[in-house]
């Protein structure tokens, strides 16, 4: 036995030495090969920071990446190079260089680098975004330009866009009426996402999922698209370090394969559904993009394959939903910070259209100031700060430097849009620059790309943005929820952060500077925010939180600290309620830490309900944001309380510590009783589903429900 142990020990040592030796030799060969390849053949590579072994310059990439690359450009110049693992990268932050690259060298730079997401989710690089430049891509581009994004096709779906905007206006009108004579606080982000999502979905398939029909199918489809958007808009270390693929790092490739299979199944079912409706001569399945492409498939099946149709549909969903919604949110946030601009835009609408009808798409060309607001929003807040990467099909020159074939080329649109040599006072939101400046100034906006690979859907996007923003300005008076300006700094959704940083621990102890501790479970909640789904109640009591307050968490991965800001019902930060809390990993435990809360067994699940919407079956309904930067904006953030108001014939019941789906009896001082059940109602609002009619008739009063320390319901 001892001999065997010694044998295995010795073997392990020898084996380890062999592995280390091979690794060192391989690394030295790799370094020597790189020097030979990039120094001997390319004497004039762009400057850049020195790479470290294996990682290259990946360790320098801090979020937001476009700001990190901008800082590097300040040191190394407008064209510089990096190493991302085994891949050579060139970053361009000069408008003049970009213009030359995508005019004279347009064909050379018309290729895309290959990432795993494009292989497994993008139909093996066969969609219009990821396909290599050539005859197949040119055919896809022709189909997109003529059959999807032509003026004729866009005009055909004008009624859909108009109807979705009217749906938005109706919802906002109902919200504003509930506020009575006072202004009503609204959350625009989910409403804008719903609008843009349904715009695309109805044009493509004739369905209205999000916020509309087919609840189960809608939930499945939205969750699937959220995963696809997340996979499409982020990269993974596996894309730059091939060795990680061999060891199945974090199961990334397997996850992509499963996601691709699920996506393909859903899209194929969508196509088959339209085929059946055509065979049944169903009049409801007419004039959608899928129907149009299927009709073309009958005459040219070699071009219009099912895979090609599915690829086009997938790109429409990924590129056409969150992008427009986020741009609209940035625009509204800036208008709330600049009432003078908002007033001028309203005056233009009143002068050109009047108050007898709503704005229409045909009005957009004459609304120059409104268009300038949109251009200025796209300039300051491009939804893709780094344009989709290009890769040269042969060796070329960029900005006077040698750039080898297959280099990943990034264009930092965010930096170019804030270049002081190109724009006066570049960080100021000033639509006047497009009104009084040169007519071609808008052409310097890079949001939709340049050259042959530019986005063909820019015309559709401008119509959606113009009609929606114009309608919001025309129909409602807007103001901030507090005097303090909205914080316009960027927030990267946690779903994106976790691809580049360490995963946030789930079971943790939150400890403040006074030594107080809260045992909590941290999870991603609706909208990509971080939620405390266990232990939040004692935390709320210690911090003197009230119904309607909400918290924002900013995680600093370098020192494992959360910065917690607490906002009041009015959306203003509560002075003195900002703290830094340390995070400690905790083992799984069943213990409930709810000190100060009566009857913890009864309220065991309420913490999850407050920070997460739940449908009637008890299943959580979560939604991820895409990997786009959004304003750090309390005006649009869901509060703890406001989504859980009980609407009783126009009156509001606020829930503090009542578990939903709970039977209870309301008592008055005279002993009269009203049995009620608190449950989920329409549109995910809380509702008193029985007994409320009698209670309302007997009292006809505003009602506030809370729970006292004696476990009694106080009305």
XYZ file of C-alpha atoms in Angstrom:
715
model
C 0.000 0.000 0.000
C 2.827 2.359 0.913
C 4.666 1.509 -2.276
C 1.585 2.186 -4.290
C 1.091 5.549 -2.585
C 4.693 6.533 -3.210
C 4.407 5.407 -6.803
C 1.350 7.523 -7.474
C 2.896 10.458 -5.650
C 6.082 10.214 -7.683
C 4.147 9.745 -10.880
C 2.059 12.790 -10.110
C 5.194 14.888 -9.509
C 6.815 13.713 -12.725
C 3.538 14.258 -14.579
C 3.258 17.786 -13.175
C 6.831 18.596 -14.169
C 6.178 17.340 -17.697
C 2.994 19.429 -17.988
C 4.715 22.566 -16.682
C 7.662 22.025 -19.025
C 5.404 21.543 -22.051
C 3.388 24.620 -21.090
C 6.524 26.772 -20.790
C 7.883 25.520 -24.108
C 4.516 26.060 -25.792
C 4.298 29.562 -24.409
C 7.834 30.418 -25.536
C 7.005 29.053 -28.990
C 3.789 31.127 -29.031
C 5.666 34.292 -28.045
C 8.403 33.666 -30.602
C 5.795 32.884 -33.269
C 3.929 36.073 -32.461
C 7.100 38.139 -32.646
C 7.992 36.558 -35.977
C 4.503 36.997 -37.394
C 3.790 40.516 -36.238
C 7.261 42.066 -36.081
C 9.006 40.570 -39.069
C 6.142 40.862 -41.541
C 4.492 43.927 -40.009
C 7.046 46.518 -38.989
C 4.471 49.252 -38.386
C 1.789 47.821 -36.124
C -0.391 50.276 -34.168
C 1.028 51.155 -30.734
C -0.521 49.751 -27.590
C 0.086 48.466 -24.069
C 2.381 45.487 -23.580
C 0.434 42.222 -23.256
C 0.922 39.768 -20.422
C 1.292 36.022 -20.989
C -1.857 34.126 -22.003
C -4.342 36.948 -21.282
C -2.773 39.600 -23.462
C -4.517 42.854 -22.491
C -7.791 41.350 -21.293
C -6.895 42.289 -17.728
C -7.117 45.973 -18.687
C -10.752 45.784 -19.772
C -12.859 47.484 -17.103
C -16.533 48.352 -17.436
C -17.772 50.280 -19.288
C -15.382 48.984 -21.954
C -15.868 51.935 -24.333
C -14.661 54.328 -21.618
C -11.634 52.119 -20.923
C -10.741 52.082 -24.619
C -11.179 55.859 -24.763
C -8.658 56.294 -21.918
C -6.207 54.030 -23.744
C -6.639 56.113 -26.910
C -5.639 59.211 -24.934
C -2.313 57.518 -24.223
C -1.631 55.572 -27.429
C -3.419 57.638 -30.073
C -6.591 57.385 -32.195
C -5.497 54.021 -33.632
C -3.975 51.518 -31.219
C -3.670 47.772 -30.813
C -4.435 45.259 -28.082
C -4.121 41.556 -27.473
C -7.244 39.711 -26.362
C -5.779 36.323 -25.549
C -4.652 34.848 -28.849
C -6.430 37.444 -31.001
C -5.015 40.704 -32.311
C -7.286 43.756 -31.894
C -7.176 47.247 -33.391
C -9.300 50.073 -31.950
C -10.191 53.188 -33.967
C -11.361 56.397 -32.250
C -10.883 58.890 -35.084
C -13.720 60.086 -37.328
C -11.419 60.784 -40.282
C -9.802 57.339 -40.044
C -13.210 55.656 -39.817
C -14.423 57.569 -42.868
C -11.417 56.420 -44.906
C -11.723 52.831 -43.677
C -15.333 52.478 -44.721
C -15.081 54.219 -48.078
C -11.764 53.321 -49.710
C -11.286 50.039 -47.804
C -14.949 49.192 -47.429
C -14.694 45.792 -49.127
C -11.563 44.749 -47.233
C -13.223 45.487 -43.866
C -16.611 43.998 -44.746
C -16.046 40.734 -42.841
C -17.038 39.897 -39.277
C -14.922 38.038 -36.698
C -16.234 34.650 -35.681
C -17.462 34.171 -32.118
C -19.155 31.116 -30.646
C -22.513 32.866 -30.301
C -22.610 33.450 -34.045
C -21.902 29.782 -34.658
C -24.446 28.207 -32.332
C -27.173 30.867 -32.114
C -26.612 32.671 -35.428
C -27.101 29.590 -37.635
C -23.397 28.944 -38.127
C -22.656 32.533 -39.189
C -25.484 32.405 -41.753
C -27.504 35.471 -40.744
C -27.027 38.967 -42.111
C -25.059 40.150 -39.061
C -22.476 37.361 -38.844
C -22.277 36.036 -42.410
C -18.870 36.476 -44.087
C -18.734 38.942 -46.946
C -19.499 37.261 -50.261
C -22.325 36.197 -52.563
C -24.437 34.732 -49.748
C -24.209 37.891 -47.647
C -24.919 40.106 -50.669
C -28.085 38.104 -51.313
C -29.152 38.529 -47.676
C -28.488 42.253 -47.913
C -30.517 42.522 -51.113
C -33.439 40.665 -49.561
C -33.317 42.876 -46.473
C -33.171 46.090 -48.492
C -35.929 45.177 -50.949
C -38.267 42.859 -49.069
C -38.031 44.033 -45.449
C -36.688 47.579 -45.095
C -37.754 49.184 -48.361
C -39.933 52.286 -48.105
C -42.871 50.335 -49.515
C -42.598 47.569 -46.912
C -42.077 50.021 -44.040
C -45.129 52.033 -45.123
C -47.179 48.851 -45.206
C -46.692 48.390 -41.450
C -47.326 52.024 -40.545
C -50.708 51.194 -38.995
C -49.031 48.750 -36.574
C -46.576 51.354 -35.317
C -49.375 53.890 -34.982
C -51.553 51.453 -33.038
C -48.748 50.530 -30.629
C -48.051 54.199 -29.895
C -51.764 54.738 -29.232
C -51.726 51.763 -26.835
C -48.858 53.444 -24.980
C -50.728 56.753 -24.808
C -53.834 55.047 -23.422
C -51.845 53.400 -20.635
C -50.131 56.651 -19.710
C -53.487 58.451 -19.776
C -54.945 55.967 -17.307
C -51.925 56.389 -15.051
C -52.141 60.178 -15.177
C -55.865 60.138 -14.337
C -55.171 58.082 -11.227
C -52.977 60.895 -9.976
C -55.990 63.209 -9.796
C -54.950 66.849 -9.831
C -51.346 65.947 -8.980
C -48.770 64.608 -11.415
C -48.635 60.816 -11.558
C -45.305 59.037 -11.322
C -44.873 56.527 -14.140
C -42.268 53.952 -15.087
C -41.490 54.322 -18.777
C -38.921 51.590 -19.308
C -41.282 48.570 -19.415
C -43.827 50.525 -21.463
C -41.231 51.511 -24.063
C -39.854 47.977 -24.217
C -43.379 46.643 -24.699
C -43.999 49.089 -27.529
C -40.820 48.363 -29.496
C -41.093 44.617 -28.902
C -44.679 44.450 -30.148
C -43.831 46.694 -33.098
C -41.339 44.152 -34.406
C -43.346 41.093 -33.390
C -46.529 42.237 -35.107
C -44.672 43.180 -38.286
C -42.894 39.834 -38.363
C -45.604 37.416 -37.247
C -48.855 39.294 -36.647
C -48.779 38.342 -32.956
C -48.842 40.645 -29.963
C -47.077 38.917 -27.100
C -45.556 41.312 -24.604
C -48.348 42.989 -22.639
C -50.956 41.459 -24.910
C -52.141 38.030 -25.965
C -51.018 34.468 -25.307
C -49.589 34.867 -21.806
C -47.779 31.487 -21.623
C -46.345 31.659 -25.109
C -45.472 35.306 -24.591
C -43.520 34.570 -21.423
C -41.598 31.742 -23.107
C -40.813 33.826 -26.144
C -39.675 36.869 -24.175
C -37.394 34.833 -21.910
C -35.905 33.145 -24.970
C -35.286 36.441 -26.756
C -33.747 37.916 -23.601
C -31.231 35.040 -23.524
C -30.481 35.450 -27.230
C -29.943 39.204 -26.851
C -27.652 38.613 -23.895
C -25.631 36.037 -25.856
C -25.488 38.222 -28.974
C -24.347 41.397 -27.258
C -21.635 40.013 -25.026
C -18.492 37.998 -25.544
C -16.860 35.370 -23.401
C -13.231 34.585 -22.541
C -13.657 31.377 -24.569
C -13.771 33.523 -27.725
C -10.242 34.772 -27.033
C -8.638 31.867 -25.169
C -9.198 28.661 -27.191
C -7.793 26.486 -24.409
C -10.883 27.323 -22.337
C -13.011 25.712 -25.024
C -11.114 22.461 -24.659
C -11.809 22.319 -20.928
C -15.450 23.413 -21.365
C -14.953 26.613 -19.365
C -18.155 27.366 -17.365
C -20.102 25.195 -19.807
C -20.366 28.237 -22.074
C -20.420 26.468 -25.436
C -22.889 23.821 -24.276
C -25.211 26.577 -23.048
C -25.005 28.267 -26.437
C -25.750 25.003 -28.229
C -28.862 24.432 -26.107
C -29.950 28.047 -26.579
C -29.519 27.742 -30.341
C -31.600 24.564 -30.422
C -34.411 26.135 -28.380
C -34.394 29.276 -30.519
C -34.456 27.309 -33.753
C -37.354 25.174 -32.510
C -39.411 28.220 -31.564
C -38.779 30.044 -34.850
C -39.454 26.898 -36.884
C -42.782 26.454 -35.079
C -43.594 30.071 -35.907
C -42.938 29.421 -39.602
C -44.952 26.182 -39.583
C -47.848 28.001 -37.932
C -47.907 30.508 -40.780
C -47.695 27.725 -43.351
C -50.752 26.065 -41.817
C -52.688 29.324 -41.819
C -51.846 29.890 -45.478
C -53.052 26.386 -46.317
C -56.244 27.028 -44.356
C -56.644 30.376 -46.141
C -56.706 32.155 -42.792
C -57.215 35.861 -43.491
C -55.557 36.770 -40.175
C -52.214 35.502 -41.443
C -51.669 38.107 -44.126
C -49.215 40.897 -44.732
C -46.631 39.788 -42.178
C -42.947 39.540 -43.007
C -42.965 35.782 -42.509
C -45.901 35.381 -44.903
C -44.184 37.567 -47.474
C -40.924 35.618 -47.236
C -42.790 32.296 -47.456
C -44.544 33.484 -50.605
C -41.149 34.312 -52.104
C -39.924 30.875 -51.020
C -42.462 29.233 -53.322
C -40.898 30.827 -56.399
C -37.240 30.806 -55.267
C -36.788 28.005 -52.725
C -33.025 27.912 -53.273
C -32.697 31.470 -51.915
C -35.519 31.733 -49.387
C -34.721 28.704 -47.249
C -36.232 28.202 -43.807
C -32.819 28.818 -42.256
C -32.455 32.133 -44.075
C -35.944 33.239 -42.964
C -35.279 32.241 -39.355
C -31.966 34.091 -39.393
C -33.592 37.290 -40.670
C -36.401 37.075 -38.114
C -33.935 36.518 -35.277
C -31.861 39.558 -36.259
C -34.997 41.717 -36.391
C -35.910 40.748 -32.838
C -32.415 41.233 -31.431
C -31.628 44.491 -33.225
C -35.033 46.144 -33.169
C -36.367 45.966 -29.607
C -34.153 47.075 -26.720
C -32.155 49.433 -28.947
C -35.089 51.754 -29.696
C -36.505 51.501 -26.167
C -33.199 52.472 -24.557
C -32.741 55.415 -26.953
C -36.217 56.696 -26.081
C -35.432 56.416 -22.385
C -32.198 58.390 -22.756
C -34.072 61.059 -24.728
C -36.829 61.414 -22.122
C -34.289 61.592 -19.302
C -32.414 64.419 -21.047
C -35.653 66.301 -21.770
C -36.595 66.093 -18.099
C -33.208 67.574 -17.213
C -33.619 70.300 -19.854
C -37.165 71.732 -19.607
C -36.203 74.487 -22.065
C -35.588 71.912 -24.806
C -38.790 70.076 -23.915
C -40.750 73.340 -24.126
C -39.270 74.168 -27.525
C -40.085 70.698 -28.886
C -43.669 71.064 -27.642
C -43.938 74.477 -29.313
C -42.771 72.992 -32.622
C -45.411 70.263 -32.409
C -48.135 72.776 -31.549
C -47.084 75.031 -34.411
C -46.806 72.349 -37.086
C -49.620 70.010 -36.022
C -51.837 71.869 -33.574
C -53.960 70.282 -30.880
C -56.755 68.837 -33.001
C -54.970 65.634 -34.025
C -52.101 63.372 -33.034
C -48.701 63.377 -34.671
C -48.318 61.037 -37.642
C -45.268 59.602 -39.394
C -45.940 61.867 -42.375
C -45.309 64.857 -40.062
C -41.781 63.789 -39.115
C -39.869 65.382 -42.050
C -41.108 68.872 -41.110
C -40.378 68.466 -37.374
C -36.716 69.406 -37.597
C -36.209 70.166 -33.917
C -37.693 66.811 -32.895
C -35.350 65.075 -35.336
C -32.445 67.058 -33.873
C -33.319 65.798 -30.383
C -33.173 62.229 -31.694
C -29.835 62.815 -33.442
C -28.382 64.389 -30.308
C -29.563 61.422 -28.214
C -27.981 58.975 -30.654
C -24.772 61.023 -30.519
C -24.409 61.207 -26.739
C -25.869 57.790 -25.941
C -25.252 55.321 -28.785
C -26.912 52.031 -27.883
C -23.843 50.228 -29.224
C -20.915 52.392 -28.007
C -18.566 49.966 -29.752
C -19.856 49.211 -33.235
C -20.143 45.579 -34.237
C -16.554 44.472 -34.909
C -15.113 44.116 -38.395
C -12.213 42.020 -39.586
C -10.093 42.597 -42.724
C -10.092 39.851 -45.334
C -6.493 40.768 -46.227
C -3.630 42.816 -44.819
C -4.439 46.513 -44.921
C -3.474 49.947 -43.595
C -5.559 51.796 -40.987
C -4.489 55.279 -39.946
C -1.035 54.714 -41.415
C -0.447 51.458 -39.518
C -0.202 47.853 -40.711
C -3.220 45.790 -39.712
C -2.900 42.037 -40.359
C -5.624 39.940 -41.891
C -8.245 38.576 -39.427
C -7.555 41.322 -36.879
C -10.630 42.284 -34.845
C -11.323 45.958 -35.598
C -13.425 47.946 -33.115
C -14.785 51.429 -33.812
C -15.385 53.373 -30.595
C -18.457 55.369 -31.652
C -18.923 56.698 -28.123
C -15.480 58.336 -28.188
C -15.937 59.740 -31.702
C -19.321 61.201 -30.771
C -17.637 63.099 -27.909
C -14.529 64.203 -29.784
C -13.967 67.939 -29.026
C -12.262 68.418 -32.400
C -15.468 67.310 -34.105
C -18.188 68.650 -31.799
C -18.486 71.936 -29.894
C -18.999 71.359 -26.163
C -19.305 67.601 -26.876
C -20.679 66.476 -23.491
C -23.576 68.967 -23.539
C -27.004 67.841 -24.774
C -27.659 70.463 -27.444
C -30.044 69.670 -30.342
C -29.373 73.153 -31.741
C -26.088 71.871 -33.187
C -28.105 69.895 -35.770
C -30.520 72.773 -36.429
C -27.891 75.463 -37.006
C -24.935 73.309 -38.067
C -23.975 71.899 -41.479
C -26.620 69.817 -43.233
C -24.335 66.784 -43.315
C -23.604 66.879 -39.564
C -26.080 64.057 -38.893
C -24.044 61.840 -41.222
C -21.276 61.827 -38.619
C -23.528 59.833 -36.275
C -22.186 56.269 -36.298
C -24.939 54.561 -34.286
C -26.151 52.526 -37.266
C -22.675 51.794 -38.601
C -20.985 52.727 -41.870
C -20.190 51.115 -45.184
C -21.538 47.881 -46.564
C -22.261 46.399 -43.129
C -24.286 49.402 -41.913
C -27.663 48.584 -40.360
C -30.337 48.429 -43.107
C -33.080 49.133 -40.557
C -32.060 52.694 -39.691
C -35.048 54.143 -41.558
C -37.490 52.030 -39.560
C -35.735 52.956 -36.309
C -35.964 56.692 -37.022
C -39.686 56.399 -37.722
C -40.300 54.513 -34.483
C -38.227 56.960 -32.451
C -39.779 60.044 -34.029
C -43.400 58.931 -33.745
C -43.052 57.685 -30.162
C -41.059 60.605 -28.776
C -43.222 63.138 -30.596
C -46.391 61.549 -29.197
C -45.055 61.592 -25.631
C -44.150 65.275 -25.912
C -47.402 66.235 -27.627
C -49.832 64.455 -25.315
C -48.411 64.919 -21.816
C -46.758 67.479 -19.574
C -43.563 66.029 -18.109
C -41.525 66.940 -15.058
C -38.941 65.339 -12.794
C -40.075 63.715 -9.570
C -37.702 65.954 -7.594
C -35.694 69.099 -8.164
C -32.416 67.215 -8.409
C -31.419 66.422 -11.986
C -31.590 62.839 -13.179
C -28.240 61.077 -12.936
C -27.228 60.386 -16.538
C -24.260 58.152 -15.729
C -24.332 54.677 -17.200
C -25.414 51.502 -15.473
C -24.486 48.158 -17.016
C -27.080 45.448 -16.283
C -25.725 42.652 -14.032
C -26.447 40.061 -16.734
C -23.689 41.709 -18.781
C -21.322 42.332 -15.874
C -21.207 38.675 -14.948
C -19.757 37.758 -18.339
C -16.641 39.804 -17.600
C -16.381 39.817 -13.811
C -16.647 37.259 -11.073
C -20.153 35.968 -10.397
C -21.881 37.784 -7.566
C -22.219 35.417 -4.582
C -25.807 34.411 -3.856
C -25.829 33.651 -0.133
C -24.149 36.500 1.687
C -24.022 38.419 4.931
C -24.499 42.157 4.538
C -22.592 44.053 7.217
C -22.677 47.826 7.654
C -20.050 50.056 9.225
C -21.764 49.803 12.621
C -21.317 46.024 12.654
C -24.971 45.161 12.024
C -25.464 42.080 9.855
C -28.215 40.800 7.580
C -28.190 37.277 6.177
C -29.504 37.684 2.647
C -29.815 36.004 -0.690
C -28.906 38.185 -3.666
C -30.411 37.391 -7.043
C -31.041 39.086 -10.349
C -34.539 40.575 -10.355
C -36.762 42.064 -13.001
C -35.023 44.469 -15.353
C -31.580 43.018 -14.582
C -31.455 44.700 -11.166
C -30.027 43.088 -8.053
C -32.656 42.019 -5.520
C -32.555 40.963 -1.877
C -34.917 37.995 -1.864
C -34.283 36.833 1.694
C -33.573 38.791 4.832
C -34.651 42.112 3.399
C -37.292 42.761 6.059
C -34.941 43.244 8.995
C -32.691 45.285 6.717
C -35.668 47.515 5.830
C -36.575 48.017 9.492
C -33.020 48.907 10.519
C -32.777 51.376 7.647
C -36.215 52.887 8.416
C -37.543 52.111 4.951
C -41.103 53.002 4.060
C -43.487 51.596 1.487
C -42.575 53.218 -1.802
C -38.858 53.474 -1.037
C -36.442 51.639 -3.270
C -32.769 50.787 -3.264
C -30.050 50.750 -5.887
C -26.962 48.558 -5.548
C -23.617 49.220 -7.193
C -21.179 46.336 -6.887
C -17.448 47.071 -6.969
C -15.824 43.793 -7.945
C -12.307 44.904 -7.008
C -12.998 45.346 -3.294
C -16.217 43.316 -2.941
C -18.276 46.277 -1.742
C -21.845 47.238 -2.476
C -22.788 50.903 -2.437
C -26.437 51.141 -1.426
C -28.499 54.223 -2.200
C -31.984 54.544 -0.742
C -34.590 56.624 -2.572
C -37.907 57.860 -1.236
C -41.325 57.611 -2.828
C -40.724 60.846 -4.720
C -37.655 59.387 -6.410
C -35.195 61.600 -4.491
C -32.311 60.030 -2.619
C -32.760 60.042 1.146
C -29.995 62.059 2.716
C -27.975 60.113 5.238
C -29.307 56.827 3.888
C -26.332 55.880 1.763
C -24.076 53.190 3.149
C -21.296 50.854 2.113
C -21.845 47.248 3.058
C -19.330 44.440 2.959
C -20.196 41.144 1.345
C -19.303 37.809 2.889
C -20.098 34.462 1.364
C -22.376 32.325 3.484
C -23.135 28.609 3.429
C -26.636 27.467 2.585
C -28.908 27.773 5.617
C -32.618 27.379 6.271
C -32.598 29.863 9.136
C -34.807 32.916 8.629
C -33.251 36.151 9.914
C -36.323 38.323 10.381
C -35.724 40.024 13.712
C -38.385 42.598 14.479
C -40.945 41.056 12.106
C -43.909 39.296 13.740
C -45.024 35.841 12.695
C -42.105 34.981 10.352
C -43.592 31.613 9.340
C -46.686 33.295 7.947
C -44.679 35.804 5.953
C -41.895 33.532 4.798
C -42.377 34.237 1.097
C -43.357 37.879 1.210
C -39.809 39.095 0.681
C -39.803 37.450 -2.739
C -43.154 38.964 -3.647
C -42.138 42.527 -2.867
C -39.126 42.540 -5.147
C -40.457 40.196 -7.795
C -43.724 40.006 -9.622
C -45.369 36.603 -9.414
C -48.139 35.193 -11.542
C -51.086 33.213 -10.194
C -49.251 29.921 -10.410
C -46.489 31.274 -8.180
C -43.891 31.156 -10.925
C -41.575 34.156 -11.019
C -41.776 36.268 -14.126
C -38.341 37.731 -14.782
C -37.013 39.727 -17.660
C -33.451 40.590 -18.515
C -32.344 43.837 -20.036
C -30.081 43.632 -23.029
C -26.438 44.529 -22.529
C -27.027 48.201 -23.178
C -26.076 51.036 -20.879
C -29.129 52.758 -19.423
C -29.450 55.941 -17.340
C -28.927 55.676 -13.612
C -32.375 57.133 -13.342
C -34.647 56.923 -10.280
C -37.527 58.340 -12.287
C -37.880 55.129 -14.241
C -36.862 52.592 -11.587
C -39.521 50.307 -10.142
C -40.077 51.077 -6.473
C -40.685 48.495 -3.788
C -44.231 49.635 -3.204
C -45.692 51.303 -6.254
C -46.132 48.139 -8.298
C -47.982 46.461 -5.466
C -50.753 48.990 -4.877
C -54.243 47.552 -4.652
C -56.651 49.371 -6.951
C -60.206 49.314 -5.598
C -62.501 51.307 -7.882
C -60.036 54.169 -8.079
C -58.884 53.983 -4.474
C -55.509 52.742 -3.428
C -54.605 50.166 -0.830
C -50.908 50.017 0.011
C -49.480 46.738 1.219
C -46.656 46.806 3.723
C -46.315 43.369 5.286
C -49.286 41.320 4.085
C -48.574 38.062 2.320
C -50.345 37.908 -1.025
C -52.903 35.174 -1.742
C -53.863 35.337 1.930
C -57.399 35.073 3.313
C -58.104 37.688 5.968
C -60.986 39.458 7.662
C -61.247 43.217 8.047
C -62.884 44.377 11.325
C -64.166 47.817 12.223
C -64.636 49.228 15.724
C -68.306 48.155 15.789
C -67.409 44.534 15.160
C -68.559 44.321 11.556
C -66.484 41.960 9.428
C -65.553 41.810 5.753
C -63.835 38.577 4.601
C -61.388 39.383 1.794
C -58.622 37.657 -0.130
C -55.542 39.569 -1.259
C -54.426 38.131 -4.601
C -52.880 39.013 -7.925
C -55.233 40.910 -10.227
C -55.198 42.166 -13.789
C -51.936 43.497 -15.274
C -49.912 42.050 -12.370
C -51.458 44.482 -9.893
C -52.519 43.361 -6.466
C -56.263 43.026 -6.053
C -58.704 42.290 -3.221
C -60.559 39.564 -5.037
C -63.570 39.092 -2.744
C -65.359 41.124 -0.122
C -64.049 44.436 -1.376
C -67.377 45.536 -2.910
C -69.169 45.400 0.442
C -66.283 47.117 2.158
C -66.223 49.888 -0.449
C -69.982 50.424 -0.250
C -69.866 50.604 3.550
C -66.937 53.023 3.751
C -66.261 54.693 0.392
C -62.898 55.811 1.759
C -59.237 55.644 0.883
C -57.706 52.620 2.519
C -54.190 51.977 3.761
C -53.377 48.539 5.109
C -50.354 47.963 7.327
C -49.302 45.454 9.933
C -48.600 46.502 13.508
C -46.153 44.953 15.945
C -49.049 43.038 17.517
C -49.713 41.178 14.243
C -53.037 42.979 13.711
C -54.107 44.462 10.421
C -54.602 48.200 10.952
C -57.062 49.897 8.585
